[in-house]
Amino acid sequence: TMRLQAPQFQALFTPGLRSVAELFEKKNYELRIAGGAVRDLLSGVTPQDIDFATTATPAEMKEMFTAAGVRLINNKGEKHGTITARLHEQNFEITTLRIDVVTDGRHAEVEFTTDWHKDAERRDLTVNSMFLGLDGTLYDFFNGYEDLKSKKIRFVGKAAERIQEDYLRILRYFRFYGRIAEKPGDHEPNTLQAIRENAKGLAGISGERIWVELKKILLGNHVSHLVQLMYELDIAQYIGLPLDGNLEEFARVTKNIQNLSPKPMTALTSLFKGKDDVTNLDLRLKISKEEKNLGLFLVKHRQELTKAPGPEPLRPYQDFLMDSREANTNSKILELLKYQGEEQLLKEMQEWTVPSFPVSGHDLRKMGVSSGKEIGTALQQLREEWKKSGYHMDKEELLSCLKKL
């Protein structure tokens, strides 16, 4: 058996975890780290959040924690067997080992077990099905560690069975492929076959759940390959993507933006031919208003809002921003520059501060312009002059300009 002693593992042993471990030990309940955190630790990554698994039932845990005066946080996980305890300013999510009794492709009814192998069996991918004892011992029933080392993504047991328990696992397969696999195209044929045969099941999964996974896929590696695969395996239509997505544009744009930290929507929009595609995506996935607006903005402006020839390539973007009456136009323009692969202009735009127009109505009144209408017209004319100067003219220059006008 392998024992992990990595610094990332040692760092987990906070006062909180030590106290939790002691309580379980006293009662002879087994407690291990489960799932994604094990995968991260074995990859030398510090896990973001840690899930624990135990042989104790929720009732036993409640009794044990309550007797020890530990605060329990009620977060509705209990019917799935999860208890959340708070010790030393830290939350611990601990779930009883379980077996899926009934699954409908979306939810599972579970019963509790003390069999670690059975719990591992109902997890999605081999790299997510390992447990780690608090002494560092690895419990790996499905060669997850081997797969992790050779960067292979495989379902636990039969792919079709795992997928039919929860169709979202199709997208989880893609997400972890983009996170772990070394190169595109390294799939087992029978896995792809199982995905193709079960793609339709995604139609019954809520848009919100799909969007969470899809966003992660869009920000991972091999994204162009994976989205192309979604089309080849007939998944695209069930998750809100256009039937005739523009895969050439998608491949080009995702290559442009891979080092520019784009928003997921920026990458996705390159598949779209028009605003209807954004609307349809929103109908299926219930994306946020901000995401929808960004998609519509990019579809509308990606072609005509481009850099100027000559010494001031940024001017069209700056002018657009100065003329805009909408909130967060600046962040949309930054995404547009990423989409267009304009790395240098992106840097300049990020460093550019929006200048404020130096003349006010008050200045004009002082100069004897009294009617509101005239003030409005004059301000508009001065704004135009200011814009022509590249926003460089100051108050004095603008006011002397007014005398000429």
XYZ file of C-alpha atoms in Angstrom, residues 21-343:
323
model
C -10.088 12.940 14.018
C -9.880 12.406 17.793
C -13.662 12.261 18.178
C -14.028 9.641 15.434
C -11.130 7.603 16.783
C -12.602 7.517 20.292
C -15.830 6.077 18.887
C -14.040 3.685 16.502
C -15.688 5.206 13.445
C -13.481 5.261 10.364
C -12.862 8.665 8.769
C -11.103 9.234 5.445
C -10.621 12.020 2.937
C -12.655 11.312 -0.209
C -12.947 12.163 -3.888
C -11.488 15.262 -5.487
C -9.282 16.241 -2.548
C -7.454 12.899 -2.794
C -6.930 13.447 -6.514
C -5.516 16.922 -5.848
C -3.195 15.761 -3.073
C -1.813 12.968 -5.253
C -1.183 15.547 -7.995
C 0.736 17.735 -5.543
C -2.022 20.363 -5.452
C -3.504 21.822 -2.268
C -7.239 20.983 -2.396
C -9.719 23.876 -2.332
C -12.265 22.011 -0.264
C -12.118 18.664 1.408
C -14.853 16.079 1.657
C -14.673 13.407 4.312
C -16.338 9.996 4.275
C -17.124 7.849 7.267
C -18.638 4.578 8.408
C -20.681 6.472 11.025
C -24.329 7.179 10.168
C -25.668 10.753 10.270
C -27.504 9.939 13.510
C -24.317 8.581 15.109
C -22.365 11.647 14.020
C -24.993 14.016 15.361
C -25.030 12.256 18.686
C -21.228 12.245 18.898
C -20.825 15.919 17.937
C -23.660 17.099 20.165
C -22.246 15.233 23.162
C -18.895 16.915 22.527
C -20.558 20.346 22.312
C -19.634 20.796 18.639
C -21.760 23.166 16.599
C -23.574 21.584 13.630
C -24.421 23.647 10.596
C -27.746 22.767 9.069
C -27.292 22.794 5.320
C -29.854 20.272 4.134
C -27.250 17.637 3.289
C -28.544 15.232 5.871
C -30.893 13.208 3.673
C -27.881 12.429 1.457
C -25.955 11.513 4.581
C -23.866 14.670 4.993
C -23.279 16.350 8.348
C -21.415 19.642 8.565
C -19.591 20.335 11.827
C -17.834 23.572 12.735
C -14.692 23.430 14.857
C -11.971 26.052 15.301
C -13.499 28.402 12.711
C -13.503 25.643 10.078
C -16.349 23.654 8.494
C -16.061 19.901 8.031
C -18.413 18.159 5.608
C -18.580 14.499 6.483
C -20.699 12.044 4.511
C -21.719 8.525 5.451
C -20.672 5.806 2.998
C -23.623 4.979 0.792
C -25.013 2.829 -1.983
C -27.350 4.170 -4.664
C -30.547 2.166 -4.492
C -32.599 3.929 -7.153
C -31.248 6.352 -9.748
C -33.236 8.171 -12.443
C -30.387 9.858 -14.265
C -30.685 12.978 -12.106
C -31.045 12.060 -8.427
C -30.274 8.983 -6.419
C -31.991 7.437 -3.419
C -29.283 6.163 -1.132
C -28.877 3.751 1.725
C -25.953 3.825 4.131
C -23.198 1.227 4.235
C -19.891 0.596 6.001
C -18.327 -0.873 2.864
C -15.723 1.481 1.345
C -15.534 -0.486 -1.895
C -19.274 -0.154 -2.462
C -19.116 3.613 -1.946
C -16.203 3.942 -4.366
C -18.163 1.932 -6.915
C -20.899 4.562 -7.211
C -18.478 7.432 -7.899
C -18.097 8.746 -11.434
C -14.452 8.541 -12.533
C -11.576 6.393 -11.297
C -9.497 9.478 -10.432
C -12.341 10.665 -8.178
C -13.002 7.331 -6.473
C -10.045 7.099 -4.061
C -9.914 7.544 -0.292
C -7.052 8.669 1.887
C -6.722 7.610 5.519
C -5.610 10.287 7.953
C -2.361 8.347 8.341
C -1.713 8.867 4.616
C -2.757 5.382 3.470
C -4.286 5.362 -0.011
C -7.385 3.206 -0.604
C -7.785 2.814 -4.335
C -10.208 0.157 -5.572
C -10.274 1.070 -9.265
C -6.684 1.975 -10.184
C -7.413 5.663 -9.906
C -3.820 6.461 -8.953
C -2.456 4.637 -12.010
C -4.923 6.513 -14.214
C -3.954 9.806 -12.619
C -0.252 9.159 -13.211
C -0.828 8.161 -16.826
C -3.351 11.034 -17.231
C -6.208 8.746 -18.230
C -9.842 9.629 -17.635
C -12.055 6.578 -17.203
C -15.408 5.842 -15.654
C -15.569 3.543 -12.651
C -16.753 0.145 -13.913
C -19.023 0.275 -16.972
C -19.281 3.734 -18.519
C -22.910 3.342 -19.595
C -24.029 2.359 -16.084
C -22.259 5.300 -14.471
C -23.708 7.718 -17.017
C -27.254 6.405 -16.615
C -27.062 7.062 -12.863
C -26.536 10.766 -13.605
C -26.304 12.019 -17.185
C -24.361 15.093 -16.078
C -21.391 12.722 -15.753
C -20.964 13.003 -19.529
C -19.931 16.622 -19.030
C -17.877 15.765 -15.984
C -15.936 13.338 -18.154
C -15.138 16.201 -20.545
C -14.273 18.588 -17.728
C -11.751 16.231 -16.118
C -10.382 15.280 -19.499
C -9.619 18.963 -20.052
C -8.024 19.171 -16.663
C -5.924 16.022 -16.556
C -5.376 14.468 -19.997
C -2.105 15.319 -21.720
C -3.294 15.478 -25.309
C -6.577 15.657 -27.215
C -8.059 12.503 -28.692
C -6.866 10.040 -26.072
C -10.263 8.461 -25.318
C -11.297 4.850 -24.984
C -13.604 4.018 -27.910
C -16.134 2.241 -25.674
C -16.361 5.334 -23.443
C -17.186 7.534 -26.439
C -19.706 4.954 -27.592
C -21.425 4.971 -24.179
C -21.526 8.785 -24.260
C -23.027 8.831 -27.747
C -25.719 6.290 -26.813
C -26.697 8.239 -23.706
C -26.334 11.826 -24.946
C -30.099 12.298 -25.030
C -30.228 11.877 -21.256
C -28.716 15.359 -20.926
C -32.041 16.771 -22.120
C -33.469 15.997 -18.674
C -30.700 17.719 -16.692
C -31.321 21.249 -15.424
C -29.700 24.101 -17.318
C -28.042 25.424 -14.179
C -26.158 22.167 -13.564
C -25.082 21.940 -17.194
C -23.833 25.532 -17.244
C -21.636 24.973 -14.161
C -19.853 22.105 -15.943
C -19.750 23.750 -19.350
C -18.064 26.871 -17.958
C -15.315 24.742 -16.447
C -14.827 22.892 -19.737
C -14.530 26.216 -21.579
C -11.709 27.327 -19.282
C -9.812 24.015 -19.355
C -7.349 22.518 -21.841
C -8.243 20.869 -25.165
C -11.439 22.922 -25.287
C -11.631 23.041 -29.076
C -11.236 19.266 -29.287
C -13.827 18.661 -26.552
C -16.480 20.928 -28.058
C -15.959 19.351 -31.450
C -16.479 16.001 -29.755
C -19.767 17.281 -28.297
C -20.946 17.819 -31.850
C -19.634 14.483 -33.114
C -21.280 12.583 -30.247
C -24.570 14.436 -30.680
C -24.496 16.172 -27.291
C -24.532 19.808 -28.427
C -28.251 20.015 -29.195
C -29.225 18.828 -25.702
C -27.180 21.444 -23.848
C -28.278 24.594 -25.669
C -25.530 24.830 -28.284
C -26.492 25.796 -31.853
C -26.917 22.864 -34.261
C -24.618 24.485 -36.813
C -22.014 25.900 -34.428
C -19.076 27.600 -36.113
C -16.340 25.144 -35.108
C -13.618 26.792 -37.260
C -14.142 30.146 -35.554
C -14.283 28.390 -32.192
C -10.943 26.655 -32.808
C -9.352 29.935 -33.915
C -10.658 32.028 -31.028
C -9.991 29.484 -28.273
C -6.396 29.279 -29.495
C -6.132 33.105 -29.411
C -7.431 33.472 -25.899
C -5.953 30.532 -24.039
C -3.461 32.710 -22.097
C -5.668 35.786 -21.720
C -8.012 34.529 -18.936
C -11.228 34.982 -20.917
C -14.674 34.653 -19.418
C -16.353 31.366 -20.418
C -18.927 33.283 -22.455
C -16.181 34.915 -24.529
C -14.944 31.536 -25.687
C -18.437 30.162 -26.229
C -19.658 33.100 -28.316
C -17.224 32.180 -31.081
C -19.494 29.188 -31.841
C -22.440 31.499 -32.419
C -23.487 32.965 -35.751
C -25.980 35.475 -34.422
C -27.934 36.770 -31.464
C -30.559 34.001 -31.672
C -27.865 31.553 -30.627
C -27.298 33.582 -27.460
C -31.040 33.694 -26.759
C -31.393 29.933 -27.228
C -28.452 29.251 -24.942
C -30.073 31.443 -22.302
C -33.423 29.641 -22.643
C -31.747 26.282 -22.064
C -29.090 27.147 -19.480
C -30.529 30.194 -17.648
C -27.240 32.065 -17.896
C -26.835 35.283 -15.908
C -27.927 38.614 -17.320
C -24.314 39.747 -17.437
C -23.282 36.638 -19.400
C -26.134 37.072 -21.845
C -25.270 40.742 -22.403
C -21.630 39.882 -23.012
C -22.630 37.264 -25.604
C -24.911 39.727 -27.392
C -22.231 42.426 -27.297
C -19.570 40.171 -28.819
C -21.857 38.837 -31.542
C -22.805 42.392 -32.472
C -19.390 44.083 -32.394
C -16.767 41.396 -33.079
C -16.689 42.231 -36.795
C -16.876 46.018 -37.000
C -15.324 47.237 -33.744
C -11.678 46.608 -34.625
C -8.361 48.379 -34.261
C -7.615 51.472 -36.323
C -4.798 51.542 -38.862
C -2.042 54.030 -38.029
C -0.555 55.285 -34.792
C -3.666 55.009 -32.576
C -4.992 51.463 -32.939
C -6.958 51.692 -29.667
C -8.964 54.762 -30.618
C -12.090 52.962 -31.922
C -12.398 51.057 -28.625
C -11.778 54.180 -26.565
C -14.313 56.184 -28.567
C -16.864 53.406 -28.202
C -16.351 53.388 -24.453
C -16.579 57.181 -24.159
C -19.823 57.235 -26.166
C -21.388 54.357 -24.315
C -24.151 55.002 -21.821
C -24.129 51.463 -20.414
C -22.565 50.029 -17.300
C -19.573 47.667 -17.582
C -18.879 48.511 -21.230
C -15.216 48.584 -20.274
C -15.143 44.926 -19.217
C -17.040 43.939 -22.397
C -14.451 45.707 -24.538
C -11.653 43.878 -22.723
C -13.389 40.581 -23.540
C -13.771 41.690 -27.164
C -10.022 42.352 -27.383
C -9.362 38.873 -25.986
C -11.775 37.384 -28.509
C -9.896 39.178 -31.280
C -6.571 37.941 -29.918
C -5.264 41.508 -29.506
C -2.934 40.816 -26.601
